[in-house]
XYZ file of C-alpha atoms in Angstrom:
612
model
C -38.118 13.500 60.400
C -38.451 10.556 63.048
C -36.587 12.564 65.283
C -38.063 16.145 64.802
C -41.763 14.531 65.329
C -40.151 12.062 68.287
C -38.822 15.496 70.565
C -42.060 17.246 69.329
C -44.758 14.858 71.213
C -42.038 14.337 73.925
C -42.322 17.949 74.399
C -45.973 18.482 74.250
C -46.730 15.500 76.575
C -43.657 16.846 78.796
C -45.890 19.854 78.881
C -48.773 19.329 78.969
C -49.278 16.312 81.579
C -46.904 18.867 84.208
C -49.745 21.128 83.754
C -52.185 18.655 83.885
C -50.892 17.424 87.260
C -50.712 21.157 88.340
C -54.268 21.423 87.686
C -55.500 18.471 89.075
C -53.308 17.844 92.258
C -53.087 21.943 92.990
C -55.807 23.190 91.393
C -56.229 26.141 94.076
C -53.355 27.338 92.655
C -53.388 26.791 88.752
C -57.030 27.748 87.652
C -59.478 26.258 90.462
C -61.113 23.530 87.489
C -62.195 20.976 89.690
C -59.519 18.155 89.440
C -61.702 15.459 87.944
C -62.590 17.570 84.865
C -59.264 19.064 84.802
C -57.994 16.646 82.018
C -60.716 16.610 80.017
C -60.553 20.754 79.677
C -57.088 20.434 78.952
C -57.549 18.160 75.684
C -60.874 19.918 74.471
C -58.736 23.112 74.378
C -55.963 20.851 73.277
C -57.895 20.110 70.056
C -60.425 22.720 69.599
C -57.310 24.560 66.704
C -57.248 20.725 64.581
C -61.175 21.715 64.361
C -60.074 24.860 62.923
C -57.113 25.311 61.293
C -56.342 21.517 60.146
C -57.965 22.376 56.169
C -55.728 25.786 56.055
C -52.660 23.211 57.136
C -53.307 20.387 55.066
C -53.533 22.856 52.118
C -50.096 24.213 53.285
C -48.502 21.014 53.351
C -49.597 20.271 49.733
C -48.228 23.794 48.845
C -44.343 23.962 50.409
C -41.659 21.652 50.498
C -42.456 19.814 53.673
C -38.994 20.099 55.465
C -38.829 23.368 55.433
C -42.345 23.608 56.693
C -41.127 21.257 59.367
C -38.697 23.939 59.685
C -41.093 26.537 60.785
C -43.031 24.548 62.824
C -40.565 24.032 65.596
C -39.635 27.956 65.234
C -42.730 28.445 66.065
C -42.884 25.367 68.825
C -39.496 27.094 70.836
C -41.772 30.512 70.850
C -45.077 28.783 71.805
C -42.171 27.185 75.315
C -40.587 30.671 75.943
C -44.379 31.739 76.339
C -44.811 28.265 78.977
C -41.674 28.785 80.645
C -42.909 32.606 81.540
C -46.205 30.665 82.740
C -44.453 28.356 85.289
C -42.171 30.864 86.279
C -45.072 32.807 87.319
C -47.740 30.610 88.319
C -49.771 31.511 85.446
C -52.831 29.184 84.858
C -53.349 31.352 81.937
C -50.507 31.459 79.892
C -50.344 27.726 80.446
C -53.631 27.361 79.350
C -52.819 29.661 76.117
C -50.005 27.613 75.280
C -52.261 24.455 75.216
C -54.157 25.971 72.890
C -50.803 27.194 70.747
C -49.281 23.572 71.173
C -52.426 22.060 69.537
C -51.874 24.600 66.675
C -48.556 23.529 66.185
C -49.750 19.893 66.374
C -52.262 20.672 63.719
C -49.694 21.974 61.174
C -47.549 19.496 61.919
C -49.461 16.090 61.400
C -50.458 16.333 57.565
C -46.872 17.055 56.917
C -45.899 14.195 58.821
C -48.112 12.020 57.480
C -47.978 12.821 53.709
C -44.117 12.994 54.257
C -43.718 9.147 54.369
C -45.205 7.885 51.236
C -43.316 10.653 49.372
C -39.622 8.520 50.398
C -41.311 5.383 51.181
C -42.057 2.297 48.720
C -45.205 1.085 49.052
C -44.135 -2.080 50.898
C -41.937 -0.179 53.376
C -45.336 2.377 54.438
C -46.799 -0.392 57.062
C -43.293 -0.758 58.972
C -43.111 3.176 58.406
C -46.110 4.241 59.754
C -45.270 1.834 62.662
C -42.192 3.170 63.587
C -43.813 6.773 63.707
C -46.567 5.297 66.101
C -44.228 3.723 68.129
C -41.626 6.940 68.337
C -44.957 8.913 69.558
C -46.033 6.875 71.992
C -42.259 6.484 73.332
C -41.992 10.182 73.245
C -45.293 9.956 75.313
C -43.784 7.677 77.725
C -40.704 9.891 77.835
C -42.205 13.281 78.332
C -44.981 11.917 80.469
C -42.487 10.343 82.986
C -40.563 13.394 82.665
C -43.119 15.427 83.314
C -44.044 14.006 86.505
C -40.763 13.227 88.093
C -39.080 16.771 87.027
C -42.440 18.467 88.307
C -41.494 16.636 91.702
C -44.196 17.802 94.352
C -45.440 21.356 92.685
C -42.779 23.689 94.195
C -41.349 26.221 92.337
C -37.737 24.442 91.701
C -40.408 21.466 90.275
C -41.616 24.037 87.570
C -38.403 25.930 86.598
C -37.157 23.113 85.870
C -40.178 21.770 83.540
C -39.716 25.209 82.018
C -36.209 24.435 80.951
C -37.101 20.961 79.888
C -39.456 22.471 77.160
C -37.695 25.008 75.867
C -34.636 22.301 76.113
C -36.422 19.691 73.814
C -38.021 22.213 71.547
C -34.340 23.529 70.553
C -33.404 19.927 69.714
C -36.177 19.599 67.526
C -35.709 22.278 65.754
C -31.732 21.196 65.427
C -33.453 17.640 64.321
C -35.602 19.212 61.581
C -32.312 20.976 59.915
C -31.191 17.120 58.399
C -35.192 16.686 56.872
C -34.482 16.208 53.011
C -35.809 17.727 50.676
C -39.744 16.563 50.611
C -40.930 18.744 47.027
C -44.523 20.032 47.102
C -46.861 17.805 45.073
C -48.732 21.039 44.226
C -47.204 24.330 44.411
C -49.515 26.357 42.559
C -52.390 25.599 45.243
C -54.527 29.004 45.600
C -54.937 28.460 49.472
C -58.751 28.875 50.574
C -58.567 30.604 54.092
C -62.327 30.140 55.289
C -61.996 26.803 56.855
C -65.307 26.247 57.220
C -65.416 25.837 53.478
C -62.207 23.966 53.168
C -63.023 21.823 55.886
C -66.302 20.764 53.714
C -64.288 20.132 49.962
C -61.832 18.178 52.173
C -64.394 16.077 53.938
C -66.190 16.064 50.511
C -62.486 15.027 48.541
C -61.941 12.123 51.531
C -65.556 11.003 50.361
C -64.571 10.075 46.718
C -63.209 6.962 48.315
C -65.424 5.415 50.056
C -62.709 3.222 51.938
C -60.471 5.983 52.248
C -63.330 7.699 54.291
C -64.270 5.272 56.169
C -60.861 4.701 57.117
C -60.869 8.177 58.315
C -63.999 7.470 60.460
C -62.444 4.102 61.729
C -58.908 6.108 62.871
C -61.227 9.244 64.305
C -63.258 6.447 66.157
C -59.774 5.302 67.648
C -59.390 8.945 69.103
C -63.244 8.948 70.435
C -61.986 5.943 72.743
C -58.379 6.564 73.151
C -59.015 10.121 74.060
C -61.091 9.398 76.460
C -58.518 6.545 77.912
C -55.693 8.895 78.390
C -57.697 11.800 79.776
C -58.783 9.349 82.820
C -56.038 7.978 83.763
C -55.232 10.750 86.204
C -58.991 10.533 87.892
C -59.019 6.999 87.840
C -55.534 7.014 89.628
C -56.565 9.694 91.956
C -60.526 8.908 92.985
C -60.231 5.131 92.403
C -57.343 3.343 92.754
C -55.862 5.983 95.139
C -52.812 6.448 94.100
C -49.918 9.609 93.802
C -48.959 11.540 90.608
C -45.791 8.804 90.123
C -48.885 6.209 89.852
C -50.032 7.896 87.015
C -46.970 8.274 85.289
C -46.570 4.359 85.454
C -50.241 3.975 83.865
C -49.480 6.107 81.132
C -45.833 4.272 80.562
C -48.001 0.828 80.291
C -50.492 2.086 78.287
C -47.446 3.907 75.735
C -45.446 0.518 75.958
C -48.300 -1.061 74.752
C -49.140 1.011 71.869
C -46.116 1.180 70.699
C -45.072 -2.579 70.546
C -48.234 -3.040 68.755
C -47.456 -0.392 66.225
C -43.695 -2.531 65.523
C -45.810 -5.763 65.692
C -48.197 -4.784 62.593
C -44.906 -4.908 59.795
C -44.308 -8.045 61.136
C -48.147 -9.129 61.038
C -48.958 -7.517 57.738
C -46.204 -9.298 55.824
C -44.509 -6.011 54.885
C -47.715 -4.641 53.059
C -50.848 -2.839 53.846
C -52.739 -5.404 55.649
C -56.675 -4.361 56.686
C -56.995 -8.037 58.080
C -55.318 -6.314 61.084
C -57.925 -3.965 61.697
C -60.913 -6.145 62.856
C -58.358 -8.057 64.911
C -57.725 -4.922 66.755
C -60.945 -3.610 67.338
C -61.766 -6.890 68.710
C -58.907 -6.981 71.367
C -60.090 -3.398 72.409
C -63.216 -4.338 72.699
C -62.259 -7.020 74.616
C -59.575 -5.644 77.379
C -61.909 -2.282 77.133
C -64.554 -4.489 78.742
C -62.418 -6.259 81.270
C -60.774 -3.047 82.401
C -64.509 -1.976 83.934
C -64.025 -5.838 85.536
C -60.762 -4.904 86.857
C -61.765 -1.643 88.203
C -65.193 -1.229 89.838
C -65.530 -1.995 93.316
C -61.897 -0.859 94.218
C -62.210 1.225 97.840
C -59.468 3.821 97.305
C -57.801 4.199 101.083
C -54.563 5.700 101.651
C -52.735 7.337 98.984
C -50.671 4.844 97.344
C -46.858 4.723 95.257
C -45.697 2.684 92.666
C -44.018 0.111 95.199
C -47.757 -0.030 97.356
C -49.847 -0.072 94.179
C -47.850 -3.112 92.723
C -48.132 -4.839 95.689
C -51.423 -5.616 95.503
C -52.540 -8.135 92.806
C -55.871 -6.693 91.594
C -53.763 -3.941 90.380
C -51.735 -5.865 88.399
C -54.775 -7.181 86.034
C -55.450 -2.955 85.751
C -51.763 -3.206 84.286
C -52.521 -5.964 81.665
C -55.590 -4.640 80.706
C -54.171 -1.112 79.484
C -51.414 -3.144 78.017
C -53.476 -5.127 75.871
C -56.013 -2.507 74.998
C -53.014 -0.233 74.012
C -51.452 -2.945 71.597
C -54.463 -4.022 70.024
C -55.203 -0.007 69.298
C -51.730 0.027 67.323
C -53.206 -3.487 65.178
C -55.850 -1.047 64.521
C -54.420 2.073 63.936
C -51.228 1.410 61.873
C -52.925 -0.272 58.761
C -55.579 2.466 57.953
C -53.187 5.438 58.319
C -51.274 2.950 55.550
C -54.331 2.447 53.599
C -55.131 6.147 53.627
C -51.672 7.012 52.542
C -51.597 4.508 49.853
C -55.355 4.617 48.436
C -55.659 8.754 47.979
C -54.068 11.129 45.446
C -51.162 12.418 46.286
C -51.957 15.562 45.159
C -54.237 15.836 47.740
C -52.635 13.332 50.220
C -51.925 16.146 53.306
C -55.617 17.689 52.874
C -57.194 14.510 53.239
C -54.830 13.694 56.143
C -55.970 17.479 57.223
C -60.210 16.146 57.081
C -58.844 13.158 58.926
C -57.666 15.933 61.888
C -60.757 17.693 61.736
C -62.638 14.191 62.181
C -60.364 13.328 65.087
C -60.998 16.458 66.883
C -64.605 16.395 65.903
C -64.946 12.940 67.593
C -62.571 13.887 70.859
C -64.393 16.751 71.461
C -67.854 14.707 71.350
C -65.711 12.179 73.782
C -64.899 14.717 76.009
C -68.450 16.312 76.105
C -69.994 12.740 76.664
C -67.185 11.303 79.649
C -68.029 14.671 81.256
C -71.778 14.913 80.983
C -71.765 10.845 81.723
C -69.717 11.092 84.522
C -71.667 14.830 85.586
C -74.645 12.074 85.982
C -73.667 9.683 87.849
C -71.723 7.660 86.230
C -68.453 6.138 88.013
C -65.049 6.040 85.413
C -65.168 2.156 85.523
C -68.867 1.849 83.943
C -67.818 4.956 81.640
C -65.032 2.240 80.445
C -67.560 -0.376 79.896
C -69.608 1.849 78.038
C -66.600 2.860 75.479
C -66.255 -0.950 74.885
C -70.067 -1.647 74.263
C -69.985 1.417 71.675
C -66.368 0.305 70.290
C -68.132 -3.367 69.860
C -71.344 -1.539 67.521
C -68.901 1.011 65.877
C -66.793 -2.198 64.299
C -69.656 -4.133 63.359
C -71.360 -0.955 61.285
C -68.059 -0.257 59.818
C -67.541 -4.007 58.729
C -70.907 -3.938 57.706
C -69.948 -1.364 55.372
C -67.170 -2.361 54.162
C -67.050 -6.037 54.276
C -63.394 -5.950 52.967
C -61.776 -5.447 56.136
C -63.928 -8.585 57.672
C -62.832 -10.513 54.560
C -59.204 -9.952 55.102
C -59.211 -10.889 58.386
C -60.611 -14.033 57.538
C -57.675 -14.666 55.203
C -55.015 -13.257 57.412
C -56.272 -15.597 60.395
C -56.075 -18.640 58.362
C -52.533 -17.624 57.558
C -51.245 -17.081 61.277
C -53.749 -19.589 63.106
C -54.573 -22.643 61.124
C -51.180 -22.694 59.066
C -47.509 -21.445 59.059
C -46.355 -20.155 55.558
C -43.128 -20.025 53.820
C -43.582 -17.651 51.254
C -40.559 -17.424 48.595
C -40.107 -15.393 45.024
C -43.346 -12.906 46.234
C -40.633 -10.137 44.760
C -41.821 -11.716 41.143
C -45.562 -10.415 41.648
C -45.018 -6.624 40.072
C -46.154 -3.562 42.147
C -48.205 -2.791 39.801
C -49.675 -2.880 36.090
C -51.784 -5.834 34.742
C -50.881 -9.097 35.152
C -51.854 -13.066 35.692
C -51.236 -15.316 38.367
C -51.557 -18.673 38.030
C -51.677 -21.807 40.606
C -52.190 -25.394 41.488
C -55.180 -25.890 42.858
C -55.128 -28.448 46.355
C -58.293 -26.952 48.502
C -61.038 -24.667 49.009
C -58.571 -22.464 50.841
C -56.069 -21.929 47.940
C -57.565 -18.251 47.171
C -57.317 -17.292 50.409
C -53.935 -18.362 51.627
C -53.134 -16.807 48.234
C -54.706 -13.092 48.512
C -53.063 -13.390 52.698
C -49.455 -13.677 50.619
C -49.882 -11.568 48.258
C -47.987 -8.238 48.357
C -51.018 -6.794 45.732
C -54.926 -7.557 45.750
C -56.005 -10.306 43.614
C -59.279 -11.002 41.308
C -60.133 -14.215 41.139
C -62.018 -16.386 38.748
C -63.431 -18.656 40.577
C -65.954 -21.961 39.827
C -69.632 -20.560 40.374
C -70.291 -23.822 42.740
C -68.485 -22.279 45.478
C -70.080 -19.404 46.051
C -72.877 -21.365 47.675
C -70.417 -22.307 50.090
C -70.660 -20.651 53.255
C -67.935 -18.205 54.270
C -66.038 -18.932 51.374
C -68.806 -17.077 49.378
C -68.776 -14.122 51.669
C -65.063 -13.879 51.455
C -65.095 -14.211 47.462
C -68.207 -11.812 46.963
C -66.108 -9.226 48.826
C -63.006 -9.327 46.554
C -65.107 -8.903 44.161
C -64.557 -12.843 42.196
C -65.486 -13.477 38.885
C -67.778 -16.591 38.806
C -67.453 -18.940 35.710
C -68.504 -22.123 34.869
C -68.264 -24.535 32.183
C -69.898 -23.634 28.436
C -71.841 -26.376 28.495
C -73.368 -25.585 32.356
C -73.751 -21.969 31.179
C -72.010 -20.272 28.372
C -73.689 -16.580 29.290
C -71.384 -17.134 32.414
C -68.567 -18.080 30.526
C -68.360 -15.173 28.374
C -69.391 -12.378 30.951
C -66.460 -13.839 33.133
C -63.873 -13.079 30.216
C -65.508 -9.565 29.829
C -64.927 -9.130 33.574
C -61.300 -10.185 33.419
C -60.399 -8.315 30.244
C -62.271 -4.906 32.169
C -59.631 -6.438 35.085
C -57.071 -6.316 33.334
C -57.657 -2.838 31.845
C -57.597 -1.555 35.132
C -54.681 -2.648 36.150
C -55.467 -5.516 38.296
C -53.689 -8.857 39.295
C -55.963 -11.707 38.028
C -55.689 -15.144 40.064
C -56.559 -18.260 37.579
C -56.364 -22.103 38.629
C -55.520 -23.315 34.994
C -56.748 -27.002 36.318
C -60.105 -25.811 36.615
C -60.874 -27.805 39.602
C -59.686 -29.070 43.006
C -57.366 -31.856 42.840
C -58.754 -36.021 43.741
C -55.508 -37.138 43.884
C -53.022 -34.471 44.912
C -51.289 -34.352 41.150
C -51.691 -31.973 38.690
C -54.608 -31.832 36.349
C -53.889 -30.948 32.671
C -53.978 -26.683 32.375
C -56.720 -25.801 30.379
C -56.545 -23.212 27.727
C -58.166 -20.450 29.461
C -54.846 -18.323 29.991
C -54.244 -18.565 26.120
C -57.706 -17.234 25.604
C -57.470 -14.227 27.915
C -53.732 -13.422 26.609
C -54.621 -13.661 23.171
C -57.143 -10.537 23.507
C -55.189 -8.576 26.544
C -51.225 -9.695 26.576
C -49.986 -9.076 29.958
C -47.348 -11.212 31.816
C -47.938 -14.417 33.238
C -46.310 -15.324 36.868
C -46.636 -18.924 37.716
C -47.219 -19.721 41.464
C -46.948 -23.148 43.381
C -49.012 -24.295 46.480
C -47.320 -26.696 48.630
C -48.317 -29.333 51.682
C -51.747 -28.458 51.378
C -53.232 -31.755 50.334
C -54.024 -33.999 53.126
C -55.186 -30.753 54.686
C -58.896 -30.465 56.486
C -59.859 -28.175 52.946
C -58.196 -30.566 50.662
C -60.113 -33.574 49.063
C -57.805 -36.642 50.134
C -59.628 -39.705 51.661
C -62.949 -37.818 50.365
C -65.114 -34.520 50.117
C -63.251 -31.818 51.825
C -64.318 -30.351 54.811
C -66.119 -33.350 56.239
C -63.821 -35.092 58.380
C -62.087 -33.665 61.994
C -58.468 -31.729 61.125
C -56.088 -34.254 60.484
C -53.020 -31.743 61.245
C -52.771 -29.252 64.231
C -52.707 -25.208 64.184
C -49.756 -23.563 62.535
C -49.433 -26.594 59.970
C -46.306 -25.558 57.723
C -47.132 -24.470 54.115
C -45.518 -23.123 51.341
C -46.148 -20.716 48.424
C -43.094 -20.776 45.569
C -43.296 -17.548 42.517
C -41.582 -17.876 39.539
C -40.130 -14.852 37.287
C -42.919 -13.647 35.301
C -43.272 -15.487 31.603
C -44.425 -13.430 28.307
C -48.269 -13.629 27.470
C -46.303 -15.649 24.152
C -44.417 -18.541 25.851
C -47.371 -18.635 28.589
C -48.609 -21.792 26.789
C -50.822 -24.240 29.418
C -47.873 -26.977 28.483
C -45.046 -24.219 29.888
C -46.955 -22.879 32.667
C -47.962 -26.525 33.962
C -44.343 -27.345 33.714
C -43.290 -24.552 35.996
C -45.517 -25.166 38.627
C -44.320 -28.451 38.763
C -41.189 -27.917 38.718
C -41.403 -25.155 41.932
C -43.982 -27.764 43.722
C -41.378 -30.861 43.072
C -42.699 -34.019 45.825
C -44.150 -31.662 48.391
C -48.067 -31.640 47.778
């Protein structure tokens, strides 16, 4: 399957960017579009079938076995390059401009199988590092065909063409080889009655997607991603051409940087993410695009475009080099964005109706590209220069992440924790295998500092619930991050025993659900960096819903700025520096029976030993 999508977007971009250079370097001679809109009318048509067709695919893909619709696919992509290779052949502006249209057809059928193909043979662990790799084989194949496409076209001539001709129909055959070794992928539904007005199917998908409401706006964050990056890689031929000044091989070397990028930040995110879906990721994306979105219009405006340049005269001047880093960056922090909500929307939906609700996810992407290309056109039709068109993407990409945080404070809230994880300390994390995948269960921990939770729900594989001391959800920050992952506030029975009781109701309804419950059994922050006595509070919550107990040890934590040695946390400078080693220690599940506080305080310091 890697292989079979890697040759298909190698092939389209191999395609399409030849054309795309026709068009805009010879545009006399392949459809007279004025070259700086040339681009943008080649992705509009490019997309307009994913506005049409994606709820008839995603409906298909939850009907057949997907290798086999894999299968067709690429029969159908070697006739859609027999068709293109007639075009170049001929000089026909066209047929090419046909087969645009036919590629983004075959695109649209082809990316709800994809997607809804790897959490059907991957754990759920393995879907972040999965949906990684597939970012980072398209924008390779990107690079690939894009590079190919401009140093096989050569100049224009007609040897230039025949020979892009043969490259298509060349890489569409070894797709379609490729696609013979897909296993079998069984269709979750197979008795789906296929509804062929997409207008209506397009509105129950949209409708399905908004059951979830983070599953949704997941889909709005990723289609936001395609507003910008759309409008990115559909300027980098104008901006080479009217701005820096530079030839077609120019180009081809901002598109490689701009791939590279991508692509290494799509690897990065398993590595980030601690092998599981990690959101955290997502605001800490958005705010590198943001970012080197912002200092790309810095980088760019005022550049006076002289003689045409090549690769060895545009690298020779520095300015150009900061151009370089800027698409680099941007492109990398897009894949810290991307990769984790095409894992959360994998892992979150049914997967009975995993491929249609990748299929509304399409139609939302094309939706928002086409509304990208109409605005970079009229923007630019008035005035506007391709620099300040930049800065304008990273003013909107700046209010876009701070409505969609607003709404879903989660992602904000896991960022928090996953900064304090890679930034203020370094964690060893060993025995995380001992948390189950899923079902009900307890964890339980010594408690050292404020920051225990968080450093706790950053290592965990699983969300956890945590019942936490009402008194620190006046705290600043910490009560924004607790509200938001949804904490159960208790407090003592003789503070307030309404509290007390509602937080066991909360935990038991927890539990119920399937949840992982976090519990400090000390029931406060440790004076002295020992071990309170465990209360009784696991006993209680056992005794009415048994579920296994998994004992969990914080280590090297006291002494730290959140921890209460020498005094009240948090009120004296940081005694340690950034990336302070830490360590969290699991032990095998025990049985809601032997989970006594006597055992359970016994195996937590037995894992913790001298190491505080």
């Amino acid at each position: 399957m890697f292989w079979t999508q890697f040759l298909g977007a190698a092939n389209d971009n191999l395609f399409k960017f030849a054309f795309t250079l026709l068009a805009t370097y010879h545009a006399a001679e392949w459809g007279g579009i004025a070259p700086s809109t040339a681009g943008f009318v080649i992705g509009a048509i490019f997309i307009a079938p994913f506005v049409l067709f994606s709820a008839t695919s995603g409906q298909i893909a939850d009907k057949m076995d997907k290798g086999r619709l894999m299968r067709f696919v690429k029969n159908f992509e070697i006739a859609i390059m027999l068709i293109a290779a007639t075009g170049f052949t001929t000089r026909s502006a066209s047929l090419l401009y046909t087969c645009v249209f036919l590629m983004g057809l075959h695109s649209t059928l082809f990316g709800p199988v994809k997607y809804a193909y790897l959490p059907q043979h991957l754990k759920p662990e393995e879907l972040t590092g999965g949906n990684g790799m597939v970012e980072m084989g398209t924008f390779v194949a990107i690079l690939l065909g894009t590079i190919a496409g401009g140093v096989v076209l050569g100049g224009g001539g007609g040897e230039g063409t025949a020979a892009v001709a043969a490259g298509t129909l060349l890489l569409a055959v070894a797709g379609r080889v490729a696609s013979a070794f897909i296993p079998p992928s069984p269709a979750p539904e197979p008795g789906l009655k296929i509804n062929w007005n997409p207008f209506s199917e397009t509105w129950h998908n949209v409708q399905v997607a908004r059951g979830n409401r983070a599953v949704f706006l997941s889909l709005l964050g990723i289609s936001w991603l395609w507003f910008c990056g759309s409008i990115f890689l559909t300027s980098f031929t104008p901006l080479t051409r009217e701005v820096i000044g530079g030839d077609e091989k120019v180009v081809t070397l901002l598109l490689a940087v701009f791939s590279v990028g991508i692509g290494l930040g799509s690897l990065l995110c398993e590595r980030l993410s601690g092998r599981k879906v990690e959101i955290g990721l997502v605001p800490f994306g958005s705010i590198g695009m943001t970012a080197f979105a912002a200092d790309l219009y810095f980088s760019t405006r005022g550049l006076q475009p002289a003689a045409t340049l090549g690769i060895a005269a545009f690298l020779g001047q520095p300015q150009h080099w900061r151009i370089l880093a800027d698409l680099f960056l941007l492109a990398m922090f897009s894949g810290f964005y991307s990769v984790p909500l095409y894992a959360l929307v994998q892992s979150r939906c049914e997967p009975t109706h995993r491929a249609r609700i990748i299929a509304a996810n399409n139609i939302l992407n094309a939706l928002f590209m086409i509304v990208a290309s109409l605005m970079s056109a009229w923007l630019l039709g008035h005035g506007l220069t391709l620099p300040q068109l930049f800065l304008v993407v990273a003013v909107l990409n700046a209010l876009v992440a701070a409505y969609i945080y607003t709404l879903v404070p989660e992602f904000l809230m896991r960022f928090l924790c996953w900064l304090l994880v890679h930034t203020v300390y370094r964690i060893e994390k060993k025995g995380l295998e001992n948390i189950p995948e899923e079902g009900p269960a307890i964890v339980i921990c010594n408690h050292v500092s404020f920051v225990d939770p968080l450093v706790l729900m950053a290592a965990s594989p699983r969300p956890i619930v945590f019942v936490m001391d009402h008194n620190i959800f006046r705290i600043p920050v910490l009560s924004f991050v607790f509200r938001t992952a949804k904490a159960i506030p208790i407090a003592p029975a003789k503070v307030d025993e309404k509290l007390l009781n509602a937080a066991y109701e909360k935990v038991a309804e927890a539990l119920a659900a399937g949840e992982l419950v976090g519990i400090f059994p000390e029931g406060r922050i440790t004076d002295t960096g020992e071990l309170y006595p465990f209360r009784g509070g696991v006993k209680r919550i056992t005794d009415r819903t048994p579920v296994p107990v998994i004992p969990m040890a914080l280590k090297g934590l006291w002494g730290s700025f959140f921890s209460r040695k020498g005094g009240p946390a948090m009120t004296r400078p940081f005694r340690r520096g950034l990336l302070s080693s830490i360590a969290l220690e699991v032990a095998p599940a025990m049985s809601p029976e032997a989970a006594t506080p006597e055992a359970l305080q016994q195996a937590v310091l037995q894992m913790r030993g001298d190491r505080r």
